[in-house]
Amino acid sequence: MSTVQNPFAGAYLVKGTIGNVGTPGAPIVTFAVVVVPSTHSVTGSVHVTQAVENGSYTGQVSGTIYATGFGNVTQVVALNGAIRPDSPSTVVLPFEAQLAINGEWNGTGGFNYANVHVENVPVARVVQ
């Protein structure tokens, strides 16, 4: 008799932010992703806000998560996807984010979309 492994065993939801939260005009990414450690996969949504015209975008992302073994940075995450302006539009923009985080999902990261490139900003888990 064989046993079937649940590919979603150990999956968990993480919500957080990427960016200088509290800094006026700074672009901020709010994310909610499901992590499946057994497959090194991450899937979810992002919402990007910035205090400029058409500065709010929403989209779906997927990516990978891997252990590093380096001090305080215990995991690296790469997210890729597409975002759309929250205002009526047919524009679709590529979105990418890279995170270097600890086991609590706090650390440093960066992201880019359109002509916006942000690096070396805080990543913080939002606990609810």
Short mmCIF file of C-alpha atoms in Angstrom, two decimals:
data_model
loop_
_atom_site.label_atom_id
_atom_site.label_comp_id
_atom_site.label_asym_id
_atom_site.label_seq_id
_atom_site.Cartn_x
_atom_site.Cartn_y
_atom_site.Cartn_z
CA MET A 1 0.00 0.00 0.00
CA SER A 2 1.46 3.33 -1.03
CA THR A 3 0.79 6.63 0.63
CA VAL A 4 0.00 9.76 -1.35
CA GLN A 5 1.88 12.82 -0.21
CA ASN A 6 -0.10 16.03 0.05
CA PRO A 7 1.78 18.54 -2.16
CA PHE A 8 0.33 21.39 -0.08
CA ALA A 9 1.46 20.04 3.29
CA GLY A 10 2.95 22.83 5.37
CA ALA A 11 1.50 25.60 3.18
CA TYR A 12 1.01 28.94 4.91
CA LEU A 13 -0.23 32.46 4.18
CA VAL A 14 2.04 35.48 4.58
CA LYS A 15 1.01 39.13 4.34
CA GLY A 16 3.46 41.99 4.36
CA THR A 17 4.95 45.11 2.82
CA ILE A 18 7.97 45.99 0.73
CA GLY A 19 9.15 49.60 0.82
CA ASN A 20 9.68 52.58 3.07
CA VAL A 21 6.27 52.57 4.75
CA GLY A 22 5.56 56.00 6.24
CA THR A 23 7.77 57.90 3.80
CA PRO A 24 5.61 60.36 1.82
CA GLY A 25 5.51 59.50 -1.89
CA ALA A 26 7.45 56.26 -1.56
CA PRO A 27 6.14 53.35 -3.62
CA ILE A 28 4.90 50.57 -1.35
CA VAL A 29 4.03 46.98 -2.23
CA THR A 30 1.52 45.15 -0.05
CA PHE A 31 1.56 41.40 -0.64
CA ALA A 32 -0.44 38.34 0.36
CA VAL A 33 1.11 35.05 -0.74
CA VAL A 34 0.68 31.37 -0.05
CA VAL A 35 3.98 29.59 0.48
CA VAL A 36 4.29 25.86 -0.23
CA PRO A 37 7.66 24.86 1.25
CA SER A 38 7.65 21.34 -0.23
CA THR A 39 7.61 22.74 -3.78
CA HIS A 40 9.56 25.96 -3.06
CA SER A 41 6.64 27.90 -4.55
CA VAL A 42 4.98 31.19 -3.69
CA THR A 43 1.70 32.40 -5.23
CA GLY A 44 -0.54 35.33 -4.43
CA SER A 45 -1.34 38.97 -5.03
CA VAL A 46 0.34 42.35 -4.78
CA HIS A 47 -0.98 45.88 -4.49
CA VAL A 48 1.36 48.75 -5.36
CA THR A 49 0.66 52.28 -4.17
CA GLN A 50 2.49 55.52 -4.83
CA ALA A 51 1.37 59.11 -4.33
CA VAL A 52 1.32 59.99 -8.02
CA GLU A 53 -1.36 60.06 -10.71
CA ASN A 54 -2.37 56.48 -11.61
CA GLY A 55 -0.18 55.35 -8.72
CA SER A 56 -2.18 52.32 -7.62
CA TYR A 57 -1.80 48.88 -9.23
CA THR A 58 -2.98 45.36 -8.42
CA GLY A 59 -1.96 41.98 -9.80
CA GLN A 60 -1.09 38.34 -9.37
CA VAL A 61 2.40 36.98 -8.73
CA SER A 62 4.12 33.65 -8.43
CA GLY A 63 7.67 32.66 -7.70
CA THR A 64 10.12 30.69 -5.65
CA ILE A 65 11.43 30.52 -2.10
CA TYR A 66 14.72 28.91 -1.07
CA ALA A 67 16.72 28.58 2.13
CA THR A 68 20.09 30.32 2.16
CA GLY A 69 21.97 29.25 5.26
CA PHE A 70 23.42 32.77 5.56
CA GLY A 71 23.14 34.32 9.04
CA ASN A 72 20.05 36.48 9.45
CA VAL A 73 18.99 36.04 5.83
CA THR A 74 17.52 32.55 5.97
CA GLN A 75 15.35 32.69 2.85
CA VAL A 76 15.34 34.32 -0.56
CA VAL A 77 12.13 34.91 -2.50
CA ALA A 78 11.69 35.85 -6.16
CA LEU A 79 8.26 37.03 -7.35
CA ASN A 80 7.15 37.67 -10.92
CA GLY A 81 3.80 38.64 -12.33
CA ALA A 82 1.71 41.31 -13.94
CA ILE A 83 -0.07 44.32 -12.47
CA ARG A 84 -2.78 46.61 -13.82
CA PRO A 85 -3.71 50.15 -12.83
CA ASP A 86 -6.65 50.24 -10.42
CA SER A 87 -8.23 52.91 -12.63
CA PRO A 88 -10.00 51.63 -15.77
CA SER A 89 -7.23 50.65 -18.17
CA THR A 90 -6.11 47.86 -20.46
CA VAL A 91 -2.45 48.43 -19.58
CA VAL A 92 -0.63 45.40 -18.15
CA LEU A 93 2.79 45.96 -16.59
CA PRO A 94 5.38 43.36 -15.63
CA PHE A 95 6.20 43.23 -11.91
CA GLU A 96 9.20 41.66 -10.16
CA ALA A 97 10.31 41.56 -6.53
CA GLN A 98 13.30 40.01 -4.75
CA LEU A 99 13.35 39.50 -0.99
CA ALA A 100 16.15 38.51 1.41
CA ILE A 101 14.32 37.66 4.61
CA ASN A 102 14.51 35.85 7.92
CA GLY A 103 12.13 33.12 9.10
CA GLU A 104 9.62 35.74 10.24
CA TRP A 105 9.47 37.31 6.76
CA ASN A 106 11.32 40.47 7.78
CA GLY A 107 14.36 41.70 5.91
CA THR A 108 15.35 43.66 2.83
CA GLY A 109 14.17 43.61 -0.75
CA GLY A 110 13.41 45.44 -3.92
CA PHE A 111 10.87 45.57 -6.72
CA ASN A 112 10.31 47.02 -10.15
CA TYR A 113 7.41 47.80 -12.46
CA ALA A 114 7.02 50.22 -15.37
CA ASN A 115 9.90 52.68 -14.97
CA VAL A 116 10.01 52.37 -11.18
CA HIS A 117 12.98 50.51 -9.67
CA VAL A 118 13.28 50.29 -5.89
CA GLU A 119 16.15 48.54 -4.10
CA ASN A 120 17.36 47.97 -0.56
CA VAL A 121 14.07 48.73 1.21
CA PRO A 122 12.50 47.08 4.25
CA VAL A 123 10.38 43.94 3.96
CA ALA A 124 8.00 43.51 6.90
CA ARG A 125 5.48 40.83 7.72
CA VAL A 126 2.06 42.16 8.68
CA VAL A 127 0.62 40.08 11.52
CA GLN A 128 -3.16 40.13 11.82
#
